[in-house]
Amino acid sequence: PLSSTSGAYTLAGETIEIYADTVSKMLPVGFQAKAKVSTFNFSASTAPSSVPITGVGFKPSAICFLASTNGTSTMSFGVDDGSFHFGVGDDGADVSGTYFLRNTESILYAQAAGATCLGHIASFDNDGFTVSFSKTGAPVGVIVVGYLAIRL
């Protein structure tokens, strides 16, 4: 355990130096990390739109997303802290066995060549978050999005 004094500590076999002011800034008194795992559905054809996700129980500071459509091979994984959005999506609709990356979106759904639905965090709210979706072409289907909301 770290104390409130400066010094050298061993963590996983490595020596690290911690200063008292660093320890107090790392974890404020009374700090409690929070996490929630859940899902929401989104109809790709309704983009562009903003979708509020409520019932999280706290204002998150970051979200991990895993999204897919039932019965397809389309899937994406993304992370988002409200200012940095990053996602990896299956691009098999354009080129079989390939993936595409975006550092502007954290949900990437490529249904068919030229038909995509993209999403990212628009805001963190007191009881959840809001996702902003856009599209190209005419994607259809219900995207099921699993998420891990965390507050650090």
PDB file of C-alpha atoms in Angstrom:
ATOM      1  CA  PRO A   1       0.000   0.000   0.000  1.00  0.00           C
ATOM      2  CA  LEU A   2       1.084   3.552  -0.667  1.00  0.00           C
ATOM      3  CA  SER A   3       1.451   5.901   2.226  1.00  0.00           C
ATOM      4  CA  SER A   4       1.089   9.668   2.260  1.00  0.00           C
ATOM      5  CA  THR A   5       4.832  10.090   2.485  1.00  0.00           C
ATOM      6  CA  SER A   6       7.379  10.317  -0.274  1.00  0.00           C
ATOM      7  CA  GLY A   7       9.608   7.390  -0.997  1.00  0.00           C
ATOM      8  CA  ALA A   8      10.556   4.483  -3.195  1.00  0.00           C
ATOM      9  CA  TYR A   9       8.095   1.618  -3.514  1.00  0.00           C
ATOM     10  CA  THR A  10       8.291  -1.741  -5.235  1.00  0.00           C
ATOM     11  CA  LEU A  11       5.405  -2.620  -7.518  1.00  0.00           C
ATOM     12  CA  ALA A  12       5.451  -5.837  -9.572  1.00  0.00           C
ATOM     13  CA  GLY A  13       9.202  -6.082  -9.102  1.00  0.00           C
ATOM     14  CA  GLU A  14       9.846  -2.521 -10.299  1.00  0.00           C
ATOM     15  CA  THR A  15      10.932   0.331  -8.056  1.00  0.00           C
ATOM     16  CA  ILE A  16       8.960   3.526  -8.449  1.00  0.00           C
ATOM     17  CA  GLU A  17       9.343   6.837  -6.641  1.00  0.00           C
ATOM     18  CA  ILE A  18       6.234   8.520  -5.338  1.00  0.00           C
ATOM     19  CA  TYR A  19       6.023  11.969  -3.798  1.00  0.00           C
ATOM     20  CA  ALA A  20       3.410  12.891  -1.205  1.00  0.00           C
ATOM     21  CA  ASP A  21       1.708  15.459  -3.424  1.00  0.00           C
ATOM     22  CA  THR A  22       1.426  12.846  -6.217  1.00  0.00           C
ATOM     23  CA  VAL A  23      -0.310  10.326  -3.950  1.00  0.00           C
ATOM     24  CA  SER A  24      -2.939  12.854  -2.863  1.00  0.00           C
ATOM     25  CA  LYS A  25      -3.609  13.831  -6.494  1.00  0.00           C
ATOM     26  CA  MET A  26      -3.891  10.223  -7.639  1.00  0.00           C
ATOM     27  CA  LEU A  27      -6.823   9.249  -5.420  1.00  0.00           C
ATOM     28  CA  PRO A  28      -8.632  12.031  -3.569  1.00  0.00           C
ATOM     29  CA  VAL A  29     -10.030  11.272  -0.128  1.00  0.00           C
ATOM     30  CA  GLY A  30     -13.411   9.583  -0.486  1.00  0.00           C
ATOM     31  CA  PHE A  31     -12.870   8.767  -4.161  1.00  0.00           C
ATOM     32  CA  GLN A  32     -14.847   5.778  -5.450  1.00  0.00           C
ATOM     33  CA  ALA A  33     -14.422   4.389  -8.949  1.00  0.00           C
ATOM     34  CA  LYS A  34     -17.659   3.222 -10.542  1.00  0.00           C
ATOM     35  CA  ALA A  35     -18.508   0.920 -13.435  1.00  0.00           C
ATOM     36  CA  LYS A  36     -21.608  -0.355 -15.191  1.00  0.00           C
ATOM     37  CA  VAL A  37     -22.026  -2.908 -17.987  1.00  0.00           C
ATOM     38  CA  SER A  38     -25.185  -2.789 -20.076  1.00  0.00           C
ATOM     39  CA  THR A  39     -26.557  -2.614 -23.640  1.00  0.00           C
ATOM     40  CA  PHE A  40     -28.694  -0.416 -25.850  1.00  0.00           C
ATOM     41  CA  ASN A  41     -30.148  -0.819 -29.339  1.00  0.00           C
ATOM     42  CA  PHE A  42     -30.004   1.678 -32.185  1.00  0.00           C
ATOM     43  CA  SER A  43     -31.715   1.566 -35.576  1.00  0.00           C
ATOM     44  CA  ALA A  44     -29.071   2.424 -38.189  1.00  0.00           C
ATOM     45  CA  SER A  45     -31.647   3.961 -40.519  1.00  0.00           C
ATOM     46  CA  THR A  46     -32.540   6.697 -37.985  1.00  0.00           C
ATOM     47  CA  ALA A  47     -29.093   8.351 -38.088  1.00  0.00           C
ATOM     48  CA  PRO A  48     -28.160  11.147 -37.897  1.00  0.00           C
ATOM     49  CA  SER A  49     -29.413  11.476 -34.367  1.00  0.00           C
ATOM     50  CA  SER A  50     -28.350  11.768 -30.744  1.00  0.00           C
ATOM     51  CA  VAL A  51     -29.259   8.943 -28.397  1.00  0.00           C
ATOM     52  CA  PRO A  52     -29.288   9.587 -24.630  1.00  0.00           C
ATOM     53  CA  ILE A  53     -28.370   6.559 -22.517  1.00  0.00           C
ATOM     54  CA  THR A  54     -29.709   6.928 -18.972  1.00  0.00           C
ATOM     55  CA  GLY A  55     -29.893   4.764 -15.869  1.00  0.00           C
ATOM     56  CA  VAL A  56     -26.117   4.385 -15.568  1.00  0.00           C
ATOM     57  CA  GLY A  57     -26.233   5.771 -12.023  1.00  0.00           C
ATOM     58  CA  PHE A  58     -23.292   8.160 -12.348  1.00  0.00           C
ATOM     59  CA  LYS A  59     -21.574  10.538 -14.777  1.00  0.00           C
ATOM     60  CA  PRO A  60     -19.012   8.383 -16.633  1.00  0.00           C
ATOM     61  CA  SER A  61     -15.540   9.535 -17.623  1.00  0.00           C
ATOM     62  CA  ALA A  62     -14.942   6.864 -20.282  1.00  0.00           C
ATOM     63  CA  ILE A  63     -16.850   4.195 -22.224  1.00  0.00           C
ATOM     64  CA  CYS A  64     -15.776   0.976 -23.963  1.00  0.00           C
ATOM     65  CA  PHE A  65     -18.135  -0.158 -26.740  1.00  0.00           C
ATOM     66  CA  LEU A  66     -18.712  -3.516 -28.431  1.00  0.00           C
ATOM     67  CA  ALA A  67     -21.319  -3.378 -31.218  1.00  0.00           C
ATOM     68  CA  SER A  68     -22.812  -5.790 -33.729  1.00  0.00           C
ATOM     69  CA  THR A  69     -25.990  -6.743 -35.547  1.00  0.00           C
ATOM     70  CA  ASN A  70     -27.482 -10.162 -34.850  1.00  0.00           C
ATOM     71  CA  GLY A  71     -26.972 -12.670 -37.651  1.00  0.00           C
ATOM     72  CA  THR A  72     -24.139 -10.767 -39.350  1.00  0.00           C
ATOM     73  CA  SER A  73     -20.357 -10.822 -39.223  1.00  0.00           C
ATOM     74  CA  THR A  74     -20.210  -7.053 -38.671  1.00  0.00           C
ATOM     75  CA  MET A  75     -18.689  -6.017 -35.347  1.00  0.00           C
ATOM     76  CA  SER A  76     -16.849  -3.063 -33.861  1.00  0.00           C
ATOM     77  CA  PHE A  77     -14.921  -2.243 -30.719  1.00  0.00           C
ATOM     78  CA  GLY A  78     -14.252   1.271 -29.511  1.00  0.00           C
ATOM     79  CA  VAL A  79     -13.179   3.445 -26.606  1.00  0.00           C
ATOM     80  CA  ASP A  80     -14.245   7.000 -25.877  1.00  0.00           C
ATOM     81  CA  ASP A  81     -13.486   9.572 -23.179  1.00  0.00           C
ATOM     82  CA  GLY A  82     -15.590  12.343 -24.673  1.00  0.00           C
ATOM     83  CA  SER A  83     -12.695  14.030 -26.439  1.00  0.00           C
ATOM     84  CA  PHE A  84     -10.755  11.076 -27.850  1.00  0.00           C
ATOM     85  CA  HIS A  85     -12.880   8.676 -29.879  1.00  0.00           C
ATOM     86  CA  PHE A  86     -11.302   5.509 -31.324  1.00  0.00           C
ATOM     87  CA  GLY A  87     -12.890   2.507 -32.997  1.00  0.00           C
ATOM     88  CA  VAL A  88     -12.028  -0.605 -34.979  1.00  0.00           C
ATOM     89  CA  GLY A  89     -14.707  -1.992 -37.257  1.00  0.00           C
ATOM     90  CA  ASP A  90     -15.170  -4.983 -39.533  1.00  0.00           C
ATOM     91  CA  ASP A  91     -14.885  -3.719 -43.121  1.00  0.00           C
ATOM     92  CA  GLY A  92     -15.860  -7.028 -44.706  1.00  0.00           C
ATOM     93  CA  ALA A  93     -18.704  -5.252 -46.481  1.00  0.00           C
ATOM     94  CA  ASP A  94     -16.093  -3.527 -48.677  1.00  0.00           C
ATOM     95  CA  VAL A  95     -13.155  -5.956 -48.613  1.00  0.00           C
ATOM     96  CA  SER A  96     -13.530  -9.425 -47.088  1.00  0.00           C
ATOM     97  CA  GLY A  97     -11.399 -10.070 -44.004  1.00  0.00           C
ATOM     98  CA  THR A  98     -10.409  -6.424 -43.401  1.00  0.00           C
ATOM     99  CA  TYR A  99     -10.953  -3.858 -40.664  1.00  0.00           C
ATOM    100  CA  PHE A 100     -11.101  -0.096 -40.632  1.00  0.00           C
ATOM    101  CA  LEU A 101      -9.959   2.330 -37.941  1.00  0.00           C
ATOM    102  CA  ARG A 102     -11.246   5.764 -36.982  1.00  0.00           C
ATOM    103  CA  ASN A 103      -9.826   8.177 -34.438  1.00  0.00           C
ATOM    104  CA  THR A 104     -13.007  10.258 -34.698  1.00  0.00           C
ATOM    105  CA  GLU A 105     -15.620   7.550 -33.974  1.00  0.00           C
ATOM    106  CA  SER A 106     -15.952   4.806 -31.350  1.00  0.00           C
ATOM    107  CA  ILE A 107     -18.834   2.823 -32.916  1.00  0.00           C
ATOM    108  CA  LEU A 108     -18.252   1.679 -36.521  1.00  0.00           C
ATOM    109  CA  TYR A 109     -20.952  -0.273 -38.360  1.00  0.00           C
ATOM    110  CA  ALA A 110     -20.314  -1.059 -42.037  1.00  0.00           C
ATOM    111  CA  GLN A 111     -23.348  -2.923 -43.283  1.00  0.00           C
ATOM    112  CA  ALA A 112     -22.590  -2.852 -46.999  1.00  0.00           C
ATOM    113  CA  ALA A 113     -20.287  -1.016 -49.386  1.00  0.00           C
ATOM    114  CA  GLY A 114     -21.156   2.659 -48.961  1.00  0.00           C
ATOM    115  CA  ALA A 115     -23.654   2.036 -46.128  1.00  0.00           C
ATOM    116  CA  THR A 116     -22.157   2.810 -42.714  1.00  0.00           C
ATOM    117  CA  CYS A 117     -23.329   4.072 -39.344  1.00  0.00           C
ATOM    118  CA  LEU A 118     -20.788   5.761 -37.060  1.00  0.00           C
ATOM    119  CA  GLY A 119     -21.095   6.949 -33.457  1.00  0.00           C
ATOM    120  CA  HIS A 120     -19.168   8.682 -30.688  1.00  0.00           C
ATOM    121  CA  ILE A 121     -19.788  10.232 -27.266  1.00  0.00           C
ATOM    122  CA  ALA A 122     -21.396  13.659 -27.602  1.00  0.00           C
ATOM    123  CA  SER A 123     -21.620  14.272 -23.840  1.00  0.00           C
ATOM    124  CA  PHE A 124     -21.303  12.679 -20.441  1.00  0.00           C
ATOM    125  CA  ASP A 125     -24.433  13.306 -18.397  1.00  0.00           C
ATOM    126  CA  ASN A 126     -25.227  13.012 -14.663  1.00  0.00           C
ATOM    127  CA  ASP A 127     -26.954   9.632 -15.124  1.00  0.00           C
ATOM    128  CA  GLY A 128     -25.275   8.381 -18.317  1.00  0.00           C
ATOM    129  CA  PHE A 129     -24.101   9.667 -21.679  1.00  0.00           C
ATOM    130  CA  THR A 130     -25.285  10.715 -25.130  1.00  0.00           C
ATOM    131  CA  VAL A 131     -24.083   9.091 -28.366  1.00  0.00           C
ATOM    132  CA  SER A 132     -24.149  11.044 -31.631  1.00  0.00           C
ATOM    133  CA  PHE A 133     -24.719   8.863 -34.711  1.00  0.00           C
ATOM    134  CA  SER A 134     -24.154   9.696 -38.381  1.00  0.00           C
ATOM    135  CA  LYS A 135     -24.458   7.610 -41.534  1.00  0.00           C
ATOM    136  CA  THR A 136     -23.384   7.312 -45.125  1.00  0.00           C
ATOM    137  CA  GLY A 137     -25.631   5.679 -47.677  1.00  0.00           C
ATOM    138  CA  ALA A 138     -28.698   3.861 -46.362  1.00  0.00           C
ATOM    139  CA  PRO A 139     -27.741   1.387 -43.607  1.00  0.00           C
ATOM    140  CA  VAL A 140     -30.588  -0.593 -42.054  1.00  0.00           C
ATOM    141  CA  GLY A 141     -30.921  -2.966 -39.136  1.00  0.00           C
ATOM    142  CA  VAL A 142     -30.701  -2.765 -35.389  1.00  0.00           C
ATOM    143  CA  ILE A 143     -27.235  -2.287 -33.937  1.00  0.00           C
ATOM    144  CA  VAL A 144     -26.861  -3.839 -30.495  1.00  0.00           C
ATOM    145  CA  VAL A 145     -24.267  -1.931 -28.486  1.00  0.00           C
ATOM    146  CA  GLY A 146     -22.723  -3.358 -25.332  1.00  0.00           C
ATOM    147  CA  TYR A 147     -20.859  -0.901 -23.154  1.00  0.00           C
ATOM    148  CA  LEU A 148     -18.696  -0.602 -20.088  1.00  0.00           C
ATOM    149  CA  ALA A 149     -19.169   2.826 -18.520  1.00  0.00           C
ATOM    150  CA  ILE A 150     -16.526   3.815 -15.982  1.00  0.00           C
ATOM    151  CA  ARG A 151     -15.834   6.773 -13.764  1.00  0.00           C
ATOM    152  CA  LEU A 152     -12.292   7.239 -12.632  1.00  0.00           C
TER     153      LEU A 152
END
